[in-house]
Amino acid sequence: MSPSRPPMQLFVDRLLDRSMLGAAETEALLSLGGREVQVRAQLDIVPPGEEATSAWLVVDGLLGRFGQVIDGRRQITALHIAGDMCNLHALVTPRMSGALQALSAATVIRVDYRDLRHLVRTFPLIAEAFWRDCAAQASILSQWLVNIGRRDAQSRLAHLLCELAVRFEQARLGNRRAFRLDASQVHIGDALGLTAVHVNRVFRVIRDKGLVGAESRTILIHDWAGLAALGDFDEAYLHMKSHIVADALTSA
Amino acid sequence: MSPSRPPMQLFVDRLLDRSMLGAAETEALLSLGGREVQVRAQLDIVPPGEEATSAWLVVDGLLGRFGQVIDGRRQITALHIAGDMCNLHALVTPRMSGALQALSAATVIRVDYRDLRHLVRTFPLIAEAFWRDCAAQASILSQWLVNIGRRDAQSRLAHLLCELAVRFEQARLGNRRAFRLDASQVHIGDALGLTAVHVNRVFRVIRDKGLVGAESRTILIHDWAGLAALGDFDEAYLHMKSHIVADALTSA
DNA sequence: CGACTCATTGAGCGAAGTCAACGTCCGTGG
DNA sequence: CCACGGACGTTGACTTCGCTCAATGAGTCG
């Protein structure tokens, strides 16, 4: 945001949340090139079926990765907020990227896979950090599967809101009591495997319960404990404490 | 299986399906230690909430990774067949393993993370292959999310059967017209976000349509095209053509 | 045989979907 | 300035897919 903080610092911070990197690695990451692009809402950054050729760092806005079903309905498989590097996994599996869309107007930085591969080959710690980042994404994906497969609509929505609250807080984009979520109810439905109509009704219910509120696009969580209980939410899957990482790095 | 083919060869074959490895890497993988264990059906190899300390190579049988909901219902988030290395992702994220259970009687080999980390630090190509394996798992996870989130029960079941058919065929454990699936209808339900009762009914419907059949635990796919159409199945997400991998290795 | 697991089938219910209408906000252009 | 259109949110009436509860078969193992 401020001129003294290059956008790539966002991504470095994200990696440092989970992995240990030395000065050389940090510097190499910060010197990554990449063109900053403004995209409008609803733009397909990577259209369905297309092979990924670059990763996308979210500087501002909300992005969604999604899959499509034959009848045109879609399922969002990941939500990406500022600091997330989208399609990092496709660095090793370019065929399996999935589509990527801006859900709100957004600022992203295109980072070419060639540059990332160079970093990965040069710095084993960066390779490990990228791998860990992908594993963390997969962990979220697992939770989403449990959420959609085995919880009813109220719990689903509560769980998603809790997850986003924690992630926004971690990314220093708000806290778990208030954060700006630039997604329409259609998007929320696509993320939860529900229709927008039902999202609307269910949101009303948990609002009437006094758990949450909304002011334009800002989500207010009035009763964190209640919402977490309703969503059966345990934030462990989002975190990776540094002592574990340290252990992973020093053992062997 | 045969004495001349060490079990670890199964895993090497799996990696070679997607990644390029040299003789040194192959040899290092084959010399991995690990104790072979027989486990009975329904045994929790890694109980819920426990931190992973080793990976598990499936030699024979069927394993499931799953998450639990507060009321005791569960969602299988991955099915692992012979040749799969379970919990490889937790090598970098030990906290995020999820529970692991044998769905049938199974033979597995416990591979300590220390040994795997040593390999990863010594051979960058192995690190990349492991990372790619995790990304491929995540790709399957994405498809499952789409499947559960946006398809009705018939399509869900059809899609899962198609996926398993292709995976068993790839693993040379049968072909896409006939393969042995050691999962009960309860397990299938847990994988699809359905109840066992409904799985039973839906299986009857697609059987009556002439798409599939079953003899004890062997699934027979009578009409591949029909089943793939019903399940909206595109096997691209399971494959990784070698020329792509080669590109990934040579560029940069 | 008895105990157990798994598959099968029926009856009734309820959560979520579908279809449709209407309201609100906001940007845009005459 | 206001009229118009479009995107999004809200609500109601009705339908339906999948769940719950329950009973019964079928196969297997000690």
Coordinates of C-alpha atoms (C1' of nucleotides) in Angstrom, one line a residue:
Chain A
M1 CA 0.0 0.0 0.0
S2 CA 2.5 2.6 1.1
P3 CA 5.2 3.2 -1.5
S4 CA 7.8 1.9 1.0
R5 CA 6.1 -1.5 1.1
P6 CA 6.3 -3.2 -2.3
P7 CA 3.3 -5.3 -3.1
M8 CA 5.4 -8.5 -3.2
Q9 CA 6.0 -7.9 0.5
L10 CA 2.4 -9.1 1.1
F11 CA 3.2 -12.4 -0.3
V12 CA 6.5 -12.7 1.6
D13 CA 4.6 -11.9 4.8
R14 CA 2.2 -14.7 3.9
L15 CA 5.0 -17.2 3.4
L16 CA 6.7 -16.1 6.6
D17 CA 3.5 -16.8 8.5
R18 CA 4.1 -20.5 7.9
S19 CA 7.7 -21.0 6.7
M20 CA 11.2 -19.8 7.7
L21 CA 13.1 -18.0 5.0
G22 CA 16.5 -16.4 5.1
A23 CA 17.5 -12.9 3.9
A24 CA 18.6 -14.3 0.6
E25 CA 15.3 -15.9 -0.1
T26 CA 13.3 -12.9 1.0
E27 CA 15.3 -10.6 -1.2
A28 CA 15.0 -12.9 -4.2
L29 CA 11.2 -13.0 -3.7
L30 CA 11.0 -9.2 -3.3
S31 CA 12.9 -8.7 -6.5
L32 CA 10.4 -10.8 -8.5
G33 CA 9.2 -8.9 -11.5
G34 CA 5.5 -8.8 -12.5
R35 CA 3.1 -6.4 -14.1
E36 CA 0.4 -4.9 -11.9
V37 CA -3.0 -5.2 -13.5
Q38 CA -6.4 -3.7 -12.6
V39 CA -9.2 -6.0 -13.4
R40 CA -12.9 -5.3 -13.2
A41 CA -15.4 -7.5 -11.3
Q42 CA -16.5 -10.7 -13.0
L43 CA -13.5 -10.8 -15.3
D44 CA -12.1 -14.3 -15.9
I45 CA -8.4 -13.9 -15.2
V46 CA -7.9 -17.5 -16.3
P47 CA -10.8 -18.7 -18.3
P48 CA -12.2 -22.3 -17.7
G49 CA -10.1 -25.0 -19.4
E50 CA -7.2 -22.8 -20.0
E51 CA -3.7 -23.8 -19.0
A52 CA -2.0 -21.6 -16.4
T53 CA 1.2 -19.8 -17.4
S54 CA 1.6 -17.5 -14.5
A55 CA 0.6 -17.0 -10.9
W56 CA -1.4 -14.0 -9.7
L57 CA -0.7 -12.1 -6.5
V58 CA -3.7 -10.5 -5.2
V59 CA -2.9 -6.9 -4.1
D60 CA -6.4 -5.8 -3.5
G61 CA -9.9 -7.3 -4.0
L62 CA -11.3 -10.7 -4.0
L63 CA -10.6 -13.6 -6.4
G64 CA -12.3 -16.9 -6.8
R65 CA -11.1 -20.2 -8.3
F66 CA -13.9 -22.3 -9.6
G67 CA -15.0 -25.3 -11.4
Q68 CA -18.0 -25.6 -13.7
V69 CA -20.7 -28.2 -14.2
I70 CA -22.2 -29.1 -17.6
D71 CA -25.4 -27.1 -17.0
G72 CA -23.5 -23.9 -16.3
R73 CA -23.7 -23.9 -12.6
R74 CA -20.4 -23.4 -10.9
Q75 CA -18.6 -24.1 -7.7
I76 CA -16.0 -21.8 -6.2
T77 CA -13.2 -24.0 -4.9
A78 CA -11.1 -21.2 -3.3
L79 CA -11.4 -17.6 -2.3
H80 CA -8.3 -15.5 -2.5
I81 CA -7.7 -12.3 -0.6
A82 CA -4.9 -9.7 -0.7
G83 CA -1.6 -11.4 -0.1
D84 CA -2.6 -14.7 -1.7
M85 CA -0.7 -16.1 -4.6
C86 CA -3.2 -17.7 -6.8
N87 CA -2.4 -20.7 -9.0
L88 CA 0.9 -21.4 -7.3
H89 CA 0.0 -25.1 -7.3
A90 CA -0.2 -25.0 -11.1
L91 CA 3.5 -24.2 -11.2
V92 CA 4.0 -27.9 -10.9
T93 CA 0.7 -28.9 -12.5
P94 CA -0.1 -26.4 -15.3
R95 CA -2.9 -28.6 -16.7
M96 CA -4.8 -28.6 -13.5
S97 CA -5.3 -24.9 -12.8
G98 CA -9.0 -24.4 -12.8
A99 CA -10.6 -21.1 -13.8
L100 CA -9.8 -17.9 -11.9
Q101 CA -12.1 -15.0 -11.7
A102 CA -12.2 -11.6 -10.1
L103 CA -15.2 -11.5 -7.8
S104 CA -14.7 -7.8 -7.2
A105 CA -12.7 -5.1 -8.9
A106 CA -9.2 -6.1 -8.0
T107 CA -5.5 -5.3 -8.4
V108 CA -3.3 -8.3 -9.2
I109 CA 0.3 -8.8 -10.2
R110 CA 1.0 -11.4 -12.8
V111 CA 4.1 -13.4 -11.9
D112 CA 5.5 -15.5 -14.7
Y113 CA 6.1 -19.2 -13.9
R114 CA 9.5 -18.9 -15.4
D115 CA 10.6 -16.5 -12.7
L116 CA 9.1 -18.6 -10.0
R117 CA 10.7 -21.8 -11.3
H118 CA 14.0 -20.1 -11.3
L119 CA 13.5 -19.2 -7.7
V120 CA 12.4 -22.7 -6.8
R121 CA 15.5 -24.2 -8.4
T122 CA 17.8 -21.8 -6.8
F123 CA 16.4 -21.7 -3.3
P124 CA 15.3 -25.0 -1.8
L125 CA 13.7 -23.1 1.1
I126 CA 11.5 -21.2 -1.3
A127 CA 10.5 -24.5 -2.9
E128 CA 9.5 -25.8 0.5
A129 CA 7.7 -22.6 1.4
F130 CA 5.7 -22.8 -1.9
W131 CA 4.9 -26.5 -1.3
R132 CA 3.8 -25.7 2.2
D133 CA 1.6 -22.9 0.9
C134 CA 0.0 -25.3 -1.5
A135 CA -0.5 -27.8 1.3
A136 CA -2.2 -25.1 3.4
Q137 CA -4.6 -24.4 0.5
A138 CA -5.3 -28.0 0.3
S139 CA -6.1 -28.1 3.9
I140 CA -8.7 -25.4 3.4
L141 CA -10.1 -27.3 0.5
S142 CA -10.5 -30.3 2.7
Q143 CA -12.4 -28.3 5.2
W144 CA -14.6 -26.9 2.5
L145 CA -15.4 -30.5 1.4
V146 CA -16.4 -31.4 5.0
N147 CA -18.4 -28.2 5.2
I148 CA -20.4 -28.7 2.0
G149 CA -20.6 -32.5 2.3
R150 CA -21.8 -32.8 5.9
R151 CA -23.2 -29.5 7.3
D152 CA -26.5 -27.8 6.7
A153 CA -26.8 -24.4 5.2
Q154 CA -26.6 -22.4 8.5
S155 CA -23.5 -24.2 9.7
R156 CA -21.9 -23.9 6.2
L157 CA -22.4 -20.2 6.1
A158 CA -21.2 -19.8 9.7
H159 CA -18.1 -21.8 9.0
L160 CA -17.2 -19.9 5.9
L161 CA -17.7 -16.6 7.7
C162 CA -15.5 -17.8 10.6
E163 CA -12.8 -18.9 8.1
L164 CA -12.8 -15.6 6.3
A165 CA -12.8 -13.6 9.5
V166 CA -9.6 -15.4 10.6
R167 CA -8.0 -15.2 7.2
F168 CA -8.7 -11.4 7.0
E169 CA -7.4 -10.9 10.4
Q170 CA -4.2 -12.9 9.6
A171 CA -3.8 -10.8 6.5
R172 CA -4.2 -7.7 8.6
L173 CA -7.2 -6.6 6.5
G174 CA -9.5 -6.3 9.4
N175 CA -10.2 -8.4 12.4
R176 CA -12.5 -11.2 13.2
R177 CA -15.3 -8.9 14.3
A178 CA -15.4 -6.8 11.2
F179 CA -14.1 -7.2 7.7
R180 CA -15.0 -6.2 4.2
L181 CA -16.2 -9.0 2.0
D182 CA -16.6 -8.0 -1.6
A183 CA -18.7 -11.0 -2.6
S184 CA -22.3 -11.0 -3.7
Q185 CA -24.7 -13.6 -2.3
V186 CA -24.5 -15.4 -5.6
H187 CA -20.7 -15.8 -5.0
I188 CA -21.3 -17.0 -1.4
G189 CA -23.8 -19.5 -2.8
D190 CA -21.3 -20.7 -5.4
A191 CA -18.7 -21.2 -2.6
L192 CA -21.1 -23.1 -0.3
G193 CA -22.9 -25.2 -2.9
L194 CA -26.2 -23.3 -2.2
T195 CA -28.4 -21.1 -4.3
A196 CA -28.2 -17.3 -3.8
V197 CA -31.8 -17.3 -2.6
H198 CA -31.1 -19.8 0.1
V199 CA -28.0 -17.9 1.2
N200 CA -30.2 -14.9 1.6
R201 CA -32.6 -16.7 3.8
V202 CA -30.0 -18.4 5.9
F203 CA -28.1 -15.2 6.4
R204 CA -31.3 -13.6 7.6
V205 CA -31.7 -16.4 10.1
I206 CA -28.2 -16.1 11.6
R207 CA -28.6 -12.3 11.6
D208 CA -31.8 -12.6 13.5
K209 CA -30.1 -14.8 16.0
G210 CA -27.8 -11.9 16.7
L211 CA -24.7 -13.7 15.5
V212 CA -23.7 -11.5 12.6
G213 CA -24.6 -8.2 10.9
A214 CA -23.7 -6.5 7.6
E215 CA -23.2 -2.9 6.6
S216 CA -23.1 -2.7 2.9
R217 CA -20.2 -5.1 2.2
T218 CA -18.7 -5.2 5.7
I219 CA -19.5 -8.3 7.7
L220 CA -19.9 -7.7 11.4
I221 CA -19.5 -10.7 13.7
H222 CA -21.4 -9.8 16.9
D223 CA -21.0 -13.2 18.6
W224 CA -17.8 -15.0 17.6
A225 CA -18.3 -17.9 20.0
G226 CA -21.9 -18.4 18.9
L227 CA -21.0 -18.3 15.2
A228 CA -18.0 -20.6 15.7
A229 CA -20.2 -23.0 17.6
L230 CA -22.9 -22.9 14.9
G231 CA -20.3 -23.5 12.2
D232 CA -18.5 -26.2 14.2
F233 CA -15.4 -24.1 13.5
D234 CA -11.9 -24.9 14.7
E235 CA -9.3 -22.6 13.3
A236 CA -6.4 -25.0 13.7
Y237 CA -6.5 -25.9 10.0
L238 CA -5.7 -22.4 9.0
H239 CA -2.6 -22.0 11.2
M240 CA 0.8 -23.4 11.2
K241 CA 2.7 -22.5 14.3
S242 CA 6.3 -21.6 13.7
H243 CA 7.7 -24.1 16.1
I244 CA 6.3 -26.9 14.0
V245 CA 7.8 -25.3 10.9
A246 CA 11.1 -24.9 12.7
D247 CA 10.9 -28.6 13.6
A248 CA 10.2 -29.5 10.0
L249 CA 13.3 -27.5 9.0
T250 CA 15.7 -28.7 11.5
S251 CA 14.9 -32.4 11.8
A252 CA 16.3 -34.9 9.4
Chain B
M1 CA 3.6 -58.1 -5.3
S2 CA 6.2 -60.4 -6.8
P3 CA 9.3 -60.7 -4.6
S4 CA 11.3 -59.0 -7.3
R5 CA 9.2 -55.9 -7.2
P6 CA 9.7 -54.1 -3.9
P7 CA 6.6 -52.4 -2.6
M8 CA 8.2 -49.0 -2.8
Q9 CA 8.4 -49.5 -6.6
L10 CA 4.6 -48.9 -6.6
F11 CA 5.2 -45.4 -5.3
V12 CA 8.1 -44.7 -7.7
D13 CA 5.8 -45.8 -10.5
R14 CA 3.2 -43.4 -9.3
L15 CA 5.7 -40.5 -9.2
L16 CA 7.1 -41.4 -12.6
D17 CA 3.5 -41.1 -14.0
R18 CA 3.8 -37.4 -13.5
S19 CA 7.4 -36.4 -12.8
M20 CA 10.8 -37.1 -14.3
L21 CA 13.3 -38.7 -11.9
G22 CA 16.9 -39.8 -12.6
A23 CA 18.5 -43.0 -11.5
A24 CA 19.8 -41.5 -8.3
E25 CA 16.4 -40.3 -7.2
T26 CA 14.8 -43.6 -8.1
E27 CA 17.4 -45.6 -6.2
A28 CA 17.1 -43.4 -3.2
L29 CA 13.4 -43.8 -3.1
L30 CA 13.6 -47.6 -3.5
S31 CA 16.1 -47.8 -0.6
L32 CA 13.6 -46.0 1.7
G33 CA 13.1 -48.0 4.9
G34 CA 9.7 -48.6 6.4
R35 CA 7.9 -51.3 8.3
E36 CA 5.1 -53.1 6.5
V37 CA 2.0 -53.4 8.6
Q38 CA -1.3 -55.3 8.1
V39 CA -4.3 -53.4 9.3
R40 CA -7.8 -54.6 9.7
A41 CA -10.8 -52.8 8.2
Q42 CA -12.1 -49.8 10.1
L43 CA -8.8 -49.2 11.9
D44 CA -7.8 -45.6 12.4
I45 CA -4.3 -45.4 11.2
V46 CA -4.1 -41.8 12.1
P47 CA -6.9 -40.9 14.6
P48 CA -8.8 -37.6 14.3
G49 CA -6.9 -34.7 15.6
E50 CA -3.6 -36.4 15.8
E51 CA -0.5 -34.9 14.3
A52 CA 1.1 -37.0 11.5
T53 CA 4.6 -38.3 12.0
S54 CA 4.9 -40.5 9.0
A55 CA 3.5 -41.1 5.6
W56 CA 1.8 -44.4 4.7
L57 CA 2.3 -46.2 1.4
V58 CA -0.7 -48.3 0.5
V59 CA 0.5 -51.7 -0.8
D60 CA -2.9 -53.3 -0.8
G61 CA -6.4 -52.3 0.2
L62 CA -8.3 -49.1 0.4
L63 CA -7.7 -46.1 2.8
G64 CA -9.7 -43.0 3.4
R65 CA -8.8 -39.6 4.7
F66 CA -11.7 -37.9 6.4
G67 CA -12.9 -35.0 8.5
Q68 CA -15.5 -35.1 11.2
V69 CA -18.4 -32.9 12.1
I70 CA -19.5 -32.3 15.7
D71 CA -22.5 -34.6 15.5
G72 CA -20.3 -37.5 14.5
R73 CA -21.0 -37.6 10.8
R74 CA -17.9 -37.7 8.7
Q75 CA -16.8 -36.7 5.2
I76 CA -14.2 -38.7 3.4
T77 CA -11.9 -36.2 1.7
A78 CA -9.6 -38.6 -0.2
L79 CA -9.6 -42.3 -1.2
H80 CA -6.2 -43.9 -1.4
I81 CA -5.5 -47.1 -3.4
A82 CA -2.4 -49.2 -3.8
G83 CA 0.6 -47.1 -4.8
D84 CA -0.7 -43.9 -3.1
M85 CA 1.5 -42.3 -0.4
C86 CA -1.0 -41.0 2.2
N87 CA -0.2 -37.9 4.2
L88 CA 2.7 -36.9 2.0
H89 CA 1.3 -33.3 2.2
A90 CA 1.6 -33.4 6.0
L91 CA 5.4 -33.7 5.5
V92 CA 5.3 -29.9 5.3
T93 CA 2.1 -29.3 7.3
P94 CA 2.1 -31.9 10.1
R95 CA -0.7 -30.1 11.9
M96 CA -3.1 -30.4 9.0
S97 CA -3.1 -34.1 8.4
G98 CA -6.7 -35.1 9.0
A99 CA -7.6 -38.6 10.1
L100 CA -6.7 -41.7 8.1
Q101 CA -8.6 -44.9 8.2
A102 CA -8.4 -48.3 6.5
L103 CA -11.7 -48.9 4.8
S104 CA -10.8 -52.5 4.0
A105 CA -8.2 -54.8 5.4
A106 CA -5.0 -53.3 4.1
T107 CA -1.3 -53.6 3.9
V108 CA 0.6 -50.4 4.4
I109 CA 4.2 -49.3 4.9
R110 CA 5.0 -46.7 7.4
V111 CA 7.5 -44.3 6.1
D112 CA 9.0 -41.9 8.6
Y113 CA 9.0 -38.2 7.8
R114 CA 12.6 -38.0 8.8
D115 CA 13.6 -40.3 6.0
L116 CA 11.4 -38.4 3.5
R117 CA 12.8 -35.1 4.6
H118 CA 16.3 -36.3 4.1
L119 CA 15.4 -37.3 0.6
V120 CA 13.7 -34.0 -0.1
R121 CA 16.7 -32.0 1.1
T122 CA 19.1 -34.2 -0.9
F123 CA 17.3 -34.4 -4.2
P124 CA 15.5 -31.3 -5.5
L125 CA 13.8 -33.5 -8.1
I126 CA 12.2 -35.6 -5.4
A127 CA 11.0 -32.5 -3.6
E128 CA 9.4 -31.3 -6.9
A129 CA 7.9 -34.7 -7.5
F130 CA 6.4 -34.8 -4.0
W131 CA 5.1 -31.3 -4.4
R132 CA 3.5 -32.3 -7.7
D133 CA 2.0 -35.3 -6.1
C134 CA 0.4 -33.1 -3.5
A135 CA -0.9 -30.8 -6.2
A136 CA -2.4 -33.7 -8.0
Q137 CA -4.2 -34.7 -4.8
A138 CA -5.5 -31.2 -4.5
S139 CA -6.7 -31.3 -8.0
I140 CA -8.8 -34.3 -7.2
L141 CA -10.0 -32.5 -4.0
S142 CA -11.2 -29.6 -6.1
Q143 CA -13.1 -31.9 -8.4
W144 CA -14.7 -33.5 -5.4
L145 CA -15.8 -30.2 -4.1
V146 CA -17.4 -29.4 -7.5
N147 CA -19.0 -32.8 -7.5
I148 CA -20.5 -32.5 -4.0
G149 CA -21.4 -28.9 -4.3
R150 CA -23.1 -28.8 -7.6
R151 CA -24.2 -32.2 -8.8
D152 CA -27.1 -34.3 -7.8
A153 CA -26.7 -37.8 -6.3
Q154 CA -26.7 -39.7 -9.6
S155 CA -24.1 -37.5 -11.2
R156 CA -22.0 -37.6 -8.0
L157 CA -21.9 -41.3 -7.9
A158 CA -21.3 -41.6 -11.6
H159 CA -18.4 -39.1 -11.4
L160 CA -16.8 -40.9 -8.4
L161 CA -17.0 -44.3 -10.2
C162 CA -15.4 -42.8 -13.3
E163 CA -12.6 -41.3 -11.3
L164 CA -11.9 -44.5 -9.5
A165 CA -12.1 -46.5 -12.7
V166 CA -9.4 -44.3 -14.3
R167 CA -7.3 -44.3 -11.1
F168 CA -7.4 -48.1 -10.8
E169 CA -6.6 -48.4 -14.5
Q170 CA -3.6 -46.1 -14.1
A171 CA -2.4 -48.0 -11.1
R172 CA -2.7 -51.2 -13.1
L173 CA -5.2 -52.7 -10.6
G174 CA -7.8 -53.4 -13.2
N175 CA -9.3 -51.4 -16.0
R176 CA -12.0 -48.9 -16.4
R177 CA -14.5 -51.6 -17.2
A178 CA -13.9 -53.7 -14.1
F179 CA -12.2 -53.0 -10.8
R180 CA -12.4 -54.2 -7.3
L181 CA -13.7 -51.5 -4.9
D182 CA -13.4 -52.5 -1.2
A183 CA -15.8 -49.8 0.1
S184 CA -19.2 -50.3 1.7
Q185 CA -22.1 -48.1 0.7
V186 CA -21.6 -46.3 4.0
H187 CA -18.1 -45.3 2.8
I188 CA -19.3 -44.3 -0.6
G189 CA -21.9 -42.1 1.1
D190 CA -19.2 -40.6 3.3
A191 CA -17.2 -39.8 0.2
L192 CA -20.2 -38.2 -1.6
G193 CA -21.9 -36.3 1.2
L194 CA -24.9 -38.7 1.0
T195 CA -26.4 -41.2 3.3
A196 CA -25.8 -44.9 2.7
V197 CA -29.5 -45.4 2.1
H198 CA -29.5 -42.9 -0.7
V199 CA -26.3 -44.3 -2.2
N200 CA -28.1 -47.6 -2.4
R201 CA -31.1 -46.2 -4.2
V202 CA -29.1 -44.2 -6.6
F203 CA -26.8 -47.1 -7.4
R204 CA -29.9 -49.1 -8.2
V205 CA -31.1 -46.4 -10.6
I206 CA -27.8 -46.3 -12.6
R207 CA -27.7 -50.0 -12.5
D208 CA -31.2 -50.2 -13.9
K209 CA -30.1 -47.8 -16.6
G210 CA -27.6 -50.4 -17.7
L211 CA -24.6 -48.1 -16.9
V212 CA -22.9 -50.2 -14.2
G213 CA -23.1 -53.5 -12.4
A214 CA -21.6 -55.1 -9.4
E215 CA -20.4 -58.6 -8.5
S216 CA -19.7 -58.7 -4.8
R217 CA -17.1 -55.9 -4.5
T218 CA -16.2 -55.7 -8.1
I219 CA -17.6 -52.7 -10.0
L220 CA -18.5 -53.4 -13.6
I221 CA -18.9 -50.4 -15.9
H222 CA -21.0 -51.5 -18.8
D223 CA -21.4 -48.2 -20.5
W224 CA -18.4 -46.0 -20.0
A225 CA -19.6 -43.2 -22.3
G226 CA -23.0 -43.1 -20.6
L227 CA -21.6 -43.1 -17.1
A228 CA -19.1 -40.4 -18.0
A229 CA -21.9 -38.3 -19.5
L230 CA -24.1 -38.7 -16.5
G231 CA -21.2 -37.8 -14.2
D232 CA -20.1 -34.9 -16.4
F233 CA -16.7 -36.5 -16.2
D234 CA -13.5 -35.2 -17.8
E235 CA -10.5 -37.2 -16.8
A236 CA -8.1 -34.4 -17.6
Y237 CA -7.7 -33.5 -14.0
L238 CA -6.3 -36.9 -13.2
H239 CA -3.5 -36.8 -15.7
M240 CA -0.3 -35.0 -16.2
K241 CA 1.2 -35.6 -19.6
S242 CA 4.9 -36.0 -19.5
H243 CA 5.6 -33.3 -22.1
I244 CA 4.2 -30.8 -19.7
V245 CA 6.4 -32.2 -16.9
A246 CA 9.4 -32.1 -19.2
D247 CA 8.6 -28.5 -19.9
A248 CA 8.4 -27.7 -16.3
L249 CA 11.7 -29.3 -15.7
T250 CA 13.6 -27.8 -18.6
S251 CA 12.4 -24.2 -18.7
A252 CA 13.8 -21.5 -16.5
Chain C
dC1 C1' -27.1 -71.5 15.3
dG2 C1' -26.4 -66.7 16.6
dA3 C1' -24.2 -62.4 16.0
dC4 C1' -22.7 -59.2 13.1
dT5 C1' -22.1 -56.3 9.0
dC6 C1' -23.9 -54.8 4.9
dA7 C1' -27.5 -54.2 1.3
dT8 C1' -32.3 -53.3 0.3
dT9 C1' -36.8 -51.3 0.4
dG10 C1' -40.8 -48.5 2.1
dA11 C1' -43.2 -44.4 4.2
dG12 C1' -43.1 -39.9 5.6
dC13 C1' -40.6 -35.6 6.4
dG14 C1' -37.9 -31.5 5.9
dA15 C1' -34.2 -28.7 4.0
dA16 C1' -33.0 -26.6 0.0
dG17 C1' -34.2 -25.6 -4.8
dT18 C1' -37.2 -23.4 -8.4
dC19 C1' -39.8 -19.9 -10.2
dA20 C1' -41.4 -15.5 -9.9
dA21 C1' -42.2 -10.9 -8.3
dC22 C1' -40.7 -6.7 -6.3
dG23 C1' -37.5 -3.4 -3.9
dT24 C1' -33.1 -0.9 -3.6
dC25 C1' -29.1 1.0 -4.9
dC26 C1' -26.2 3.0 -8.3
dG27 C1' -24.1 4.4 -12.5
dT28 C1' -25.1 6.4 -17.0
dG29 C1' -26.8 9.1 -20.5
dG30 C1' -30.4 12.0 -22.5
Chain D
dC1 C1' -31.9 16.6 -13.1
dC2 C1' -34.3 12.7 -13.9
dA3 C1' -35.3 8.5 -16.5
dC4 C1' -33.6 4.2 -17.5
dG5 C1' -31.3 -0.1 -17.0
dG6 C1' -28.7 -3.4 -14.6
dA7 C1' -27.0 -5.8 -10.6
dC8 C1' -28.1 -7.3 -6.3
dG9 C1' -31.0 -8.3 -2.3
dT10 C1' -35.5 -9.9 -0.4
dT11 C1' -39.6 -12.4 0.0
dG12 C1' -43.4 -15.8 -1.1
dA13 C1' -45.5 -20.1 -3.0
dC14 C1' -44.6 -24.4 -4.4
dT15 C1' -41.7 -28.5 -5.6
dT16 C1' -38.4 -32.0 -5.0
dC17 C1' -34.3 -34.4 -3.7
dG18 C1' -32.3 -36.5 -0.2
dC19 C1' -32.8 -37.7 4.9
dT20 C1' -34.8 -40.2 8.8
dC21 C1' -36.7 -44.0 10.8
dA22 C1' -37.7 -48.6 10.4
dA23 C1' -38.0 -53.3 9.0
dT24 C1' -36.2 -57.1 6.4
dG25 C1' -32.8 -59.8 3.6
dA26 C1' -28.4 -61.7 2.6
dG27 C1' -23.8 -63.1 3.4
dT28 C1' -20.1 -64.3 6.7
dC29 C1' -17.6 -65.9 10.6
dG30 C1' -17.0 -68.0 15.1

